[in-house]
mmCIF file of C-alpha atoms in Angstrom:
data_model
loop_
_atom_site.group_PDB
_atom_site.id
_atom_site.type_symbol
_atom_site.label_atom_id
_atom_site.label_comp_id
_atom_site.label_asym_id
_atom_site.label_seq_id
_atom_site.Cartn_x
_atom_site.Cartn_y
_atom_site.Cartn_z
ATOM 1 C CA MET A 1 0.564 21.094 27.344
ATOM 2 C CA SER A 2 -1.322 21.620 24.172
ATOM 3 C CA ASP A 3 -1.247 21.868 20.260
ATOM 4 C CA GLN A 4 -0.432 25.072 19.408
ATOM 5 C CA ALA A 5 -0.756 26.419 15.677
ATOM 6 C CA LEU A 6 0.878 29.517 14.160
ATOM 7 C CA TYR A 7 2.380 31.189 11.318
ATOM 8 C CA LEU A 8 5.963 31.975 10.731
ATOM 9 C CA PRO A 9 7.103 34.289 8.492
ATOM 10 C CA ALA A 10 9.814 33.188 6.119
ATOM 11 C CA ALA A 11 11.155 34.792 2.925
ATOM 12 C CA ALA A 12 8.438 33.622 0.435
ATOM 13 C CA GLY A 13 5.724 33.352 2.398
ATOM 14 C CA SER A 14 4.697 32.558 6.119
ATOM 15 C CA LEU A 15 4.925 28.657 7.108
ATOM 16 C CA PHE A 16 2.450 26.786 9.130
ATOM 17 C CA ILE A 17 3.784 25.355 12.241
ATOM 18 C CA LEU A 18 2.028 23.110 14.675
ATOM 19 C CA GLN A 19 4.100 22.421 18.109
ATOM 20 C CA ARG A 20 3.137 20.455 21.268
ATOM 21 C CA LEU A 21 5.562 21.513 24.015
ATOM 22 C CA ALA A 22 5.867 19.890 27.234
ATOM 23 C CA LEU A 23 6.576 22.992 29.236
ATOM 24 C CA ASP A 24 4.621 23.374 32.369
ATOM 25 C CA ASN A 25 5.165 27.181 31.871
ATOM 26 C CA LEU A 26 4.369 28.631 28.213
ATOM 27 C CA PRO A 27 7.270 30.963 27.054
ATOM 28 C CA PRO A 28 6.822 34.670 27.027
ATOM 29 C CA PRO A 29 5.026 36.129 24.391
ATOM 30 C CA PRO A 30 7.719 37.270 21.288
ATOM 31 C CA GLY A 31 9.397 40.376 21.382
ATOM 32 C CA ASP A 32 10.933 39.390 24.859
ATOM 33 C CA ALA A 33 14.779 39.749 24.307
ATOM 34 C CA GLN A 34 16.196 36.006 23.135
ATOM 35 C CA GLY A 35 18.096 35.760 26.477
ATOM 36 C CA ALA A 36 15.289 36.086 28.967
ATOM 37 C CA ILE A 37 13.342 33.468 26.693
ATOM 38 C CA ARG A 38 16.285 31.135 26.922
ATOM 39 C CA ASP A 39 16.982 31.520 30.244
ATOM 40 C CA SER A 40 13.120 31.284 31.665
ATOM 41 C CA LEU A 41 13.012 27.927 29.515
ATOM 42 C CA THR A 42 16.130 26.744 30.998
ATOM 43 C CA GLN A 43 14.942 26.988 34.447
ATOM 44 C CA ALA A 44 11.764 25.245 33.718
ATOM 45 C CA ALA A 45 10.994 21.734 34.697
ATOM 46 C CA GLY A 46 14.085 19.767 33.614
ATOM 47 C CA ALA A 47 16.579 18.486 30.742
ATOM 48 C CA GLN A 48 13.844 17.488 28.836
ATOM 49 C CA ASN A 49 12.732 21.182 28.123
ATOM 50 C CA THR A 50 16.023 21.635 26.254
ATOM 51 C CA ASP A 51 15.273 18.802 23.528
ATOM 52 C CA LEU A 52 12.813 19.304 20.584
ATOM 53 C CA LEU A 53 11.908 16.640 17.569
ATOM 54 C CA LEU A 54 11.489 18.851 14.358
ATOM 55 C CA LEU A 55 9.819 16.861 11.810
ATOM 56 C CA VAL A 56 10.290 17.707 8.251
ATOM 57 C CA PRO A 57 7.433 16.971 5.655
ATOM 58 C CA PRO A 58 8.049 14.691 2.883
ATOM 59 C CA PHE A 59 6.974 15.610 -0.832
ATOM 60 C CA ALA A 60 3.324 16.326 -2.147
ATOM 61 C CA ASP A 61 1.021 13.296 -1.281
ATOM 62 C CA GLU A 62 3.256 11.103 0.841
ATOM 63 C CA MET A 63 2.743 14.114 3.695
ATOM 64 C CA ASN A 64 -0.572 14.039 3.026
ATOM 65 C CA ASN A 65 -0.711 10.645 3.533
ATOM 66 C CA ALA A 66 1.904 10.769 6.424
ATOM 67 C CA ARG A 67 0.445 13.245 8.519
ATOM 68 C CA ARG A 68 -1.237 11.186 10.848
ATOM 69 C CA MET A 69 1.560 9.190 11.733
ATOM 70 C CA TYR A 70 3.780 12.583 12.042
ATOM 71 C CA SER A 71 1.022 13.562 14.589
ATOM 72 C CA ALA A 72 0.796 10.175 16.390
ATOM 73 C CA LEU A 73 4.159 10.548 16.890
ATOM 74 C CA CYS A 74 3.894 14.037 18.477
ATOM 75 C CA ARG A 75 1.416 13.030 20.916
ATOM 76 C CA ALA A 76 3.511 9.725 21.832
ATOM 77 C CA LEU A 77 6.295 12.233 22.912
ATOM 78 C CA LEU A 78 4.243 14.590 24.555
ATOM 79 C CA GLU A 79 3.511 11.665 26.821
ATOM 80 C CA GLN A 80 6.771 11.341 27.571
ATOM 81 C CA GLY A 81 7.642 15.201 28.186
ATOM 82 C CA ILE A 82 9.209 15.652 24.897
ATOM 83 C CA SER A 83 8.298 18.569 22.787
ATOM 84 C CA SER A 84 8.353 18.285 18.966
ATOM 85 C CA LEU A 85 6.914 20.510 16.091
ATOM 86 C CA MET A 86 5.636 19.925 12.673
ATOM 87 C CA PHE A 87 5.493 22.249 9.630
ATOM 88 C CA ASP A 88 4.492 22.736 6.032
ATOM 89 C CA LEU A 89 6.841 23.871 3.390
ATOM 90 C CA TYR A 90 5.937 26.754 1.243
ATOM 91 C CA GLY A 91 3.180 26.342 -1.152
ATOM 92 C CA THR A 92 2.052 23.048 0.618
ATOM 93 C CA GLY A 93 -0.286 22.137 3.317
ATOM 94 C CA ASP A 94 -1.568 25.249 5.093
ATOM 95 C CA SER A 95 1.381 27.000 4.633
ATOM 96 C CA GLU A 96 1.458 30.329 2.329
ATOM 97 C CA GLY A 97 2.368 30.255 -1.344
ATOM 98 C CA GLU A 98 1.491 28.511 -4.579
ATOM 99 C CA PHE A 99 2.830 24.701 -5.013
ATOM 100 C CA GLY A 100 3.469 26.251 -8.470
ATOM 101 C CA GLN A 101 5.929 28.637 -6.901
ATOM 102 C CA ALA A 102 7.933 26.233 -5.099
ATOM 103 C CA ASP A 103 11.335 25.730 -5.527
ATOM 104 C CA TRP A 104 14.023 23.502 -3.466
ATOM 105 C CA GLN A 105 15.738 26.839 -2.506
ATOM 106 C CA ILE A 106 12.883 28.276 -0.645
ATOM 107 C CA TRP A 107 12.455 25.176 1.026
ATOM 108 C CA LEU A 108 15.937 24.672 2.236
ATOM 109 C CA ASP A 109 15.427 28.277 3.573
ATOM 110 C CA ASP A 110 12.096 27.248 5.170
ATOM 111 C CA LEU A 111 13.825 24.504 7.198
ATOM 112 C CA LYS A 112 16.535 26.846 8.183
ATOM 113 C CA ARG A 113 13.806 29.244 9.347
ATOM 114 C CA VAL A 114 12.092 27.054 11.409
ATOM 115 C CA LEU A 115 15.113 25.780 12.846
ATOM 116 C CA ASP A 116 16.211 29.380 13.905
ATOM 117 C CA TYR A 117 12.458 29.642 15.440
ATOM 118 C CA ALA A 118 12.757 26.647 17.425
ATOM 119 C CA GLN A 119 16.473 27.545 18.911
ATOM 120 C CA GLN A 120 15.965 31.181 19.128
ATOM 121 C CA GLN A 121 12.564 31.985 20.148
ATOM 122 C CA LEU A 122 11.349 28.897 21.729
ATOM 123 C CA GLY A 123 14.933 28.292 23.327
ATOM 124 C CA PHE A 124 15.585 24.608 21.991
ATOM 125 C CA GLN A 125 19.281 24.137 22.236
ATOM 126 C CA ARG A 126 19.077 20.497 21.213
ATOM 127 C CA ILE A 127 17.098 19.742 17.769
ATOM 128 C CA HIS A 128 16.371 16.148 16.578
ATOM 129 C CA LEU A 129 15.374 15.799 13.000
ATOM 130 C CA LEU A 130 12.921 13.305 11.652
ATOM 131 C CA GLY A 131 11.922 13.024 7.761
ATOM 132 C CA LEU A 132 9.814 10.242 6.058
ATOM 133 C CA ARG A 133 11.001 9.111 2.788
ATOM 134 C CA SER A 134 11.753 12.552 0.590
ATOM 135 C CA ALA A 135 11.843 14.402 3.419
ATOM 136 C CA ALA A 136 15.250 12.806 3.948
ATOM 137 C CA LEU A 137 16.518 14.329 0.753
ATOM 138 C CA LEU A 138 15.927 18.016 2.408
ATOM 139 C CA ILE A 139 17.727 17.393 5.543
ATOM 140 C CA ALA A 140 20.653 15.837 3.643
ATOM 141 C CA ASP A 141 20.920 18.602 1.596
ATOM 142 C CA TYR A 142 20.744 21.257 4.269
ATOM 143 C CA LEU A 143 23.422 19.257 6.335
ATOM 144 C CA ALA A 144 25.362 19.681 3.265
ATOM 145 C CA GLN A 145 25.328 23.171 3.290
ATOM 146 C CA THR A 146 25.016 23.977 7.119
ATOM 147 C CA PRO A 147 26.963 22.615 9.627
ATOM 148 C CA ASP A 148 24.385 22.834 12.563
ATOM 149 C CA PRO A 149 25.852 21.695 16.118
ATOM 150 C CA ALA A 150 22.387 22.302 17.379
ATOM 151 C CA ILE A 151 21.143 19.128 15.711
ATOM 152 C CA GLN A 152 21.475 16.241 17.684
ATOM 153 C CA GLN A 153 20.668 13.329 15.560
ATOM 154 C CA ILE A 154 18.618 12.193 12.770
ATOM 155 C CA LEU A 155 15.749 9.985 12.314
ATOM 156 C CA PHE A 156 15.359 8.760 8.373
ATOM 157 C CA TRP A 157 11.723 6.761 7.827
ATOM 158 C CA GLN A 158 12.386 4.604 4.566
ATOM 159 C CA PRO A 159 14.553 7.412 3.176
ATOM 160 C CA LEU A 160 14.314 7.907 -0.224
ATOM 161 C CA LEU A 161 17.686 7.956 -1.796
ATOM 162 C CA ARG A 162 17.361 9.954 -5.145
ATOM 163 C CA GLY A 163 15.357 12.932 -6.225
ATOM 164 C CA ASP A 164 14.914 11.500 -10.105
ATOM 165 C CA ALA A 165 13.130 8.151 -8.256
ATOM 166 C CA LEU A 166 10.789 10.525 -6.835
ATOM 167 C CA LEU A 167 10.017 12.699 -10.127
ATOM 168 C CA ARG A 168 9.554 9.553 -11.996
ATOM 169 C CA GLN A 169 6.939 8.446 -9.465
ATOM 170 C CA PHE A 170 5.561 11.687 -9.714
ATOM 171 C CA LEU A 171 5.424 11.927 -13.180
ATOM 172 C CA ARG A 172 4.468 8.440 -13.752
ATOM 173 C CA LEU A 173 0.722 9.793 -11.867
ATOM 174 C CA ARG A 174 0.139 11.427 -15.090
ATOM 175 C CA VAL A 175 0.811 8.636 -17.099
ATOM 176 C CA ALA A 176 -1.340 6.537 -15.188
ATOM 177 C CA ALA A 177 -4.196 8.822 -14.696
ATOM 178 C CA ASN A 178 -3.814 9.010 -18.554
ATOM 179 C CA ILE A 179 -4.669 5.275 -19.123
ATOM 180 C CA MET A 180 -7.761 5.763 -17.367
ATOM 181 C CA LEU A 181 -9.167 9.225 -18.385
ATOM 182 C CA LYS A 182 -7.517 10.738 -21.131
ATOM 183 C CA PRO A 183 -6.544 7.888 -23.762
ATOM 184 C CA GLU A 184 -5.804 10.853 -26.139
ATOM 185 C CA ASN A 185 -2.401 11.269 -24.158
ATOM 186 C CA GLN A 186 -1.712 7.933 -24.286
ATOM 187 C CA ASN A 187 1.950 8.975 -25.807
ATOM 188 C CA GLU A 188 2.984 10.768 -22.826
ATOM 189 C CA THR A 189 6.017 9.221 -20.934
ATOM 190 C CA VAL A 190 7.640 10.236 -18.230
ATOM 191 C CA GLU A 191 10.425 11.475 -20.782
ATOM 192 C CA THR A 192 8.042 13.750 -22.620
ATOM 193 C CA LEU A 193 6.700 15.312 -19.748
ATOM 194 C CA ARG A 194 10.062 16.021 -18.525
ATOM 195 C CA ALA A 195 10.618 17.688 -21.914
ATOM 196 C CA LEU A 196 7.106 19.493 -21.899
ATOM 197 C CA ALA A 197 7.968 20.643 -18.280
ATOM 198 C CA ARG A 198 11.090 22.502 -19.667
ATOM 199 C CA GLN A 199 8.732 23.754 -22.605
ATOM 200 C CA GLN A 200 6.057 25.101 -20.399
ATOM 201 C CA GLY A 201 7.935 26.186 -17.532
ATOM 202 C CA HIS A 202 5.585 24.260 -15.592
ATOM 203 C CA ILE A 203 3.661 21.025 -15.650
ATOM 204 C CA GLU A 204 0.188 19.708 -14.096
ATOM 205 C CA VAL A 205 0.349 16.386 -12.304
ATOM 206 C CA ALA A 206 -2.317 14.699 -10.184
ATOM 207 C CA GLY A 207 -3.633 18.186 -9.232
ATOM 208 C CA TYR A 208 -0.171 19.661 -8.360
ATOM 209 C CA ASP A 209 1.393 22.373 -10.463
ATOM 210 C CA ILE A 210 5.096 21.646 -10.798
ATOM 211 C CA SER A 211 7.474 24.307 -11.785
ATOM 212 C CA LYS A 212 10.362 23.379 -14.531
ATOM 213 C CA GLN A 213 12.615 24.836 -11.888
ATOM 214 C CA LEU A 214 11.562 22.409 -8.715
ATOM 215 C CA LEU A 215 11.290 19.458 -11.306
ATOM 216 C CA GLU A 216 15.259 20.340 -12.300
ATOM 217 C CA GLN A 217 15.888 20.793 -8.854
ATOM 218 C CA LEU A 218 14.363 17.664 -7.529
ATOM 219 C CA ASP A 219 16.045 15.499 -10.374
ATOM 220 C CA ALA A 220 19.466 16.530 -9.052
ATOM 221 C CA LEU A 221 19.322 15.207 -5.706
ATOM 222 C CA SER A 222 21.187 12.244 -4.138
ATOM 223 C CA LEU A 223 20.924 11.438 -0.353
ATOM 224 C CA GLN A 224 24.503 9.969 -0.684
ATOM 225 C CA GLN A 225 26.107 12.642 -2.446
ATOM 226 C CA SER A 226 24.625 15.229 0.203
ATOM 227 C CA LEU A 227 25.305 13.106 3.469
ATOM 228 C CA LEU A 228 29.022 12.472 1.961
ATOM 229 C CA GLN A 229 29.571 15.900 1.295
ATOM 230 C CA ALA A 230 28.180 17.234 4.728
ATOM 231 C CA PRO A 231 30.891 18.825 6.927
ATOM 232 C CA ARG A 232 29.292 17.554 10.166
ATOM 233 C CA ILE A 233 26.836 14.330 10.136
ATOM 234 C CA PRO A 234 24.835 13.909 13.770
ATOM 235 C CA LEU A 235 24.091 10.361 14.495
ATOM 236 C CA ILE A 236 21.495 8.795 11.865
ATOM 237 C CA HIS A 237 18.852 6.274 12.996
ATOM 238 C CA TRP A 238 18.036 5.100 9.550
ATOM 239 C CA MET A 239 14.868 2.949 9.696
ATOM 240 C CA GLU A 240 13.168 0.421 7.063
ATOM 241 C CA LEU A 241 9.823 -1.072 7.048
ATOM 242 C CA GLY A 242 8.525 -4.581 5.665
ATOM 243 C CA GLY A 243 11.905 -6.131 4.752
ATOM 244 C CA ASN A 244 12.608 -5.370 1.337
ATOM 245 C CA VAL A 245 15.964 -3.182 2.083
ATOM 246 C CA SER A 246 16.853 -2.284 -1.726
ATOM 247 C CA PRO A 247 20.588 -3.147 -2.654
ATOM 248 C CA ALA A 248 21.018 0.716 -3.122
ATOM 249 C CA THR A 249 20.323 1.077 0.453
ATOM 250 C CA VAL A 250 22.546 -1.463 1.690
ATOM 251 C CA GLU A 251 25.536 0.335 -0.494
ATOM 252 C CA LEU A 252 24.943 3.697 0.738
ATOM 253 C CA ILE A 253 24.737 2.396 4.361
ATOM 254 C CA GLU A 254 28.146 0.564 3.771
ATOM 255 C CA ARG A 255 29.565 3.467 2.027
ATOM 256 C CA LEU A 256 28.672 5.983 4.982
ATOM 257 C CA GLY A 257 30.256 3.342 7.720
ATOM 258 C CA ALA A 258 33.165 3.498 5.547
ATOM 259 C CA LYS A 259 33.019 7.175 6.240
ATOM 260 C CA SER A 260 32.915 6.829 9.946
ATOM 261 C CA VAL A 261 29.123 8.402 9.763
ATOM 262 C CA SER A 262 27.685 7.093 13.115
ATOM 263 C CA LEU A 263 24.758 5.226 11.964
ATOM 264 C CA ARG A 264 22.088 2.727 13.481
ATOM 265 C CA PHE A 265 20.087 0.978 10.865
ATOM 266 C CA HIS A 266 16.743 -0.513 12.399
ATOM 267 C CA GLU A 267 14.477 -2.988 10.344
ATOM 268 C CA LEU A 268 11.160 -3.299 11.394
ATOM 269 C CA PRO A 269 8.014 -5.310 10.060
ATOM 270 C CA GLY A 270 5.519 -2.924 8.513
ATOM 271 C CA LYS A 271 3.463 -1.321 5.968
ATOM 272 C CA PRO A 272 4.043 1.733 3.622
ATOM 273 C CA PHE A 273 1.795 4.044 5.180
ATOM 274 C CA TRP A 274 2.773 6.794 3.312
ATOM 275 C CA LEU A 275 1.397 5.690 0.363
ATOM 276 C CA ASN A 276 -2.567 5.555 1.629
ATOM 277 C CA ALA A 277 -4.209 8.120 3.594
ATOM 278 C CA GLU A 278 -6.280 5.381 5.244
ATOM 279 C CA SER A 279 -3.498 3.161 6.541
ATOM 280 C CA GLU A 280 -3.541 1.764 10.557
ATOM 281 C CA LEU A 281 -1.026 3.588 12.372
ATOM 282 C CA ASP A 282 2.183 1.954 12.999
ATOM 283 C CA GLN A 283 2.768 2.134 16.703
ATOM 284 C CA ARG A 284 5.852 0.174 16.991
ATOM 285 C CA LEU A 285 7.592 2.546 14.657
ATOM 286 C CA ILE A 286 6.361 5.250 16.409
ATOM 287 C CA GLN A 287 7.338 3.489 19.883
ATOM 288 C CA HIS A 288 10.637 3.215 18.224
ATOM 289 C CA SER A 289 11.522 6.658 17.079
ATOM 290 C CA VAL A 290 10.007 7.648 20.809
ATOM 291 C CA GLN A 291 12.917 5.654 22.352
ATOM 292 C CA CYS A 292 15.743 6.858 19.949
ATOM 293 C CA VAL A 293 14.730 10.186 20.936
ATOM 294 C CA LYS A 294 14.611 9.585 24.834
ATOM 295 C CA ALA A 295 18.109 7.716 24.700
ATOM 296 C CA ALA A 296 19.306 10.791 22.919
ATOM 297 C CA LEU A 297 17.872 13.407 25.695
ATOM 298 C CA ASN A 298 21.080 15.690 26.867
ATOM 299 C CA ALA A 299 23.282 12.519 26.757
ATOM 300 C CA MET B 1 3.065 -19.746 -12.025
ATOM 301 C CA SER B 2 0.820 -19.900 -9.145
ATOM 302 C CA ASN B 3 3.549 -18.307 -7.255
ATOM 303 C CA THR B 4 3.174 -15.202 -9.010
ATOM 304 C CA VAL B 5 -0.590 -15.117 -8.775
ATOM 305 C CA GLN B 6 -0.123 -15.189 -4.922
ATOM 306 C CA GLU B 7 2.620 -12.719 -4.641
ATOM 307 C CA VAL B 8 0.769 -10.407 -7.165
ATOM 308 C CA LYS B 9 -2.435 -10.727 -4.810
ATOM 309 C CA GLN B 10 -0.219 -9.871 -1.971
ATOM 310 C CA LEU B 11 1.181 -6.777 -3.491
ATOM 311 C CA LEU B 12 -2.444 -5.544 -4.352
ATOM 312 C CA ASP B 13 -3.175 -6.011 -1.044
ATOM 313 C CA ASP B 14 -0.461 -3.936 0.310
ATOM 314 C CA THR B 15 -0.549 -1.409 -2.158
ATOM 315 C CA LEU B 16 -4.843 -1.028 -2.043
ATOM 316 C CA GLU B 17 -5.491 -2.400 1.382
ATOM 317 C CA LEU B 18 -8.001 -4.884 0.220
ATOM 318 C CA GLY B 19 -8.261 -7.142 3.333
ATOM 319 C CA ASP B 20 -9.890 -10.443 2.710
ATOM 320 C CA ARG B 21 -11.459 -9.798 -0.481
ATOM 321 C CA VAL B 22 -7.881 -10.505 -2.415
ATOM 322 C CA GLN B 23 -8.327 -14.085 -1.313
ATOM 323 C CA GLU B 24 -11.285 -14.196 -3.702
ATOM 324 C CA PHE B 25 -9.613 -13.040 -6.745
ATOM 325 C CA ASP B 26 -8.773 -15.296 -9.624
ATOM 326 C CA GLU B 27 -7.018 -14.233 -13.115
ATOM 327 C CA SER B 28 -10.452 -13.537 -14.506
ATOM 328 C CA THR B 29 -11.171 -10.591 -11.654
ATOM 329 C CA LEU B 30 -11.181 -7.417 -13.133
ATOM 330 C CA LEU B 31 -9.144 -4.371 -11.742
ATOM 331 C CA LEU B 32 -9.019 -1.327 -13.624
ATOM 332 C CA GLY B 33 -12.195 0.471 -13.852
ATOM 333 C CA ASP B 34 -13.688 -2.286 -11.204
ATOM 334 C CA LEU B 35 -11.657 -1.729 -8.266
ATOM 335 C CA PRO B 36 -12.232 1.848 -6.593
ATOM 336 C CA GLU B 37 -9.211 1.877 -4.896
ATOM 337 C CA LEU B 38 -7.109 1.466 -8.121
ATOM 338 C CA ASP B 39 -6.845 5.205 -9.026
ATOM 339 C CA SER B 40 -3.801 6.402 -10.804
ATOM 340 C CA MET B 41 -2.015 6.631 -7.346
ATOM 341 C CA ALA B 42 -2.588 2.864 -6.874
ATOM 342 C CA VAL B 43 -1.482 2.158 -10.219
ATOM 343 C CA VAL B 44 1.953 4.025 -9.672
ATOM 344 C CA THR B 45 2.341 2.449 -6.396
ATOM 345 C CA LEU B 46 1.632 -0.974 -7.812
ATOM 346 C CA VAL B 47 4.334 -0.424 -10.467
ATOM 347 C CA THR B 48 7.015 0.752 -8.016
ATOM 348 C CA ALA B 49 5.994 -2.112 -5.821
ATOM 349 C CA ILE B 50 6.552 -4.669 -8.571
ATOM 350 C CA GLU B 51 9.723 -3.060 -9.886
ATOM 351 C CA ASP B 52 11.346 -3.163 -5.878
ATOM 352 C CA GLN B 53 10.070 -6.269 -5.714
ATOM 353 C CA TYR B 54 11.069 -8.066 -8.741
ATOM 354 C CA GLY B 55 14.057 -5.885 -9.431
ATOM 355 C CA VAL B 56 12.481 -5.033 -12.992
ATOM 356 C CA LEU B 57 12.107 -1.644 -14.728
ATOM 357 C CA VAL B 58 8.601 -1.036 -16.174
ATOM 358 C CA GLU B 59 8.447 1.268 -19.177
ATOM 359 C CA ASP B 60 6.290 3.948 -19.627
ATOM 360 C CA ASP B 61 4.032 2.409 -22.408
ATOM 361 C CA GLU B 62 3.727 -0.795 -20.282
ATOM 362 C CA ILE B 63 1.700 1.197 -17.871
ATOM 363 C CA SER B 64 -1.515 0.481 -19.935
ATOM 364 C CA ALA B 65 -5.083 -0.193 -19.426
ATOM 365 C CA GLU B 66 -4.608 -3.570 -20.920
ATOM 366 C CA THR B 67 -1.960 -4.598 -18.086
ATOM 367 C CA PHE B 68 -4.468 -3.812 -15.396
ATOM 368 C CA GLU B 69 -7.180 -4.780 -16.617
ATOM 369 C CA THR B 70 -7.802 -8.229 -15.007
ATOM 370 C CA LEU B 71 -5.559 -9.913 -12.402
ATOM 371 C CA GLY B 72 -4.499 -12.648 -14.915
ATOM 372 C CA ASN B 73 -3.209 -9.737 -17.166
ATOM 373 C CA LEU B 74 -1.022 -8.430 -14.391
ATOM 374 C CA VAL B 75 0.280 -11.845 -13.460
ATOM 375 C CA ALA B 76 1.232 -12.239 -17.091
ATOM 376 C CA PHE B 77 3.239 -8.794 -17.508
ATOM 377 C CA VAL B 78 5.018 -9.637 -14.143
ATOM 378 C CA ASP B 79 5.887 -13.205 -15.534
ATOM 379 C CA GLN B 80 6.812 -11.560 -18.811
ATOM 380 C CA LYS B 81 9.307 -9.090 -17.111
ATOM 381 C CA LEU B 82 10.739 -11.756 -14.929
ATOM 382 C CA ASN B 83 11.661 -14.034 -17.893
ATOM 383 C CA ALA B 84 12.659 -10.826 -20.249
#
């Protein structure tokens, strides 16, 4: 019952993985026939060992600020005998690569690789996905392209609906930084920065080098579009904090309902912990999420 | 008018986690450059929070040093957006 950190080879660069597996026996070392690993795990202590929560990281600083919450959820799950796995996308956190070299296709492939690893190398047949904020866009886009029957359900924490909103917030960081540090750049706006990125091939914001490619890919993302296109959507637990649910969110949820997507909406009191690296842990959200996973174990 | 002051104070508290200090703020309280918590990330967060709460759109040229200079300036800005 310990934290295990490892590097998983992936197309563009190895991915840092942190897994907390609730197993009495650790799986045999890799290199064994996949069948042997699967069999030994299904024989191990009980049904819970077939389920894993995979936490998908959000974008840039949102992940830095949310890492504590993700880890706290993993620990809470472990106390209930439920395994989980966190990872860093290419060019972020402890994974290989430079952020400036990252793009959406690489990140989609990263998610697929981690899912394959969880199923084929660790032997978990039932995967639950969790995504905070922009991670919802990655999960939804993945679902739009890959019907994956191993995915049991999805937990969204305050999902971000649109990539262009994400981008605007991100580019605004440079506008905001200008007012404090570089008055000579007063005329930079989100629009001019977009143009600058197209022209230069990349742009520097808040210490991140973001490629024109990634910028354009993010701009095009729509949670609605991805979810409505997906051939198969497992149960969604949509969790919102703080009470100010946007009309756009309400509308999307209604639209999903009209398409017979199974969705449970949870409105919880709470603060936007992803905005601040020093936020208090939101224990209510953690426990609520643990319950959602428990309720769907080997259902 | 005083409603907006209270609401903006609350937004500042929520965004910057100022705790009880925000209670002592008045319209002359200096923000940008004076509050260490108000870095560029916090400015963007605050702008987004204002947009979300009031359903308004903040233009890039409104994200200026003047808007964030004092609590009074920020409140006046929000009021102006609400009445636009």
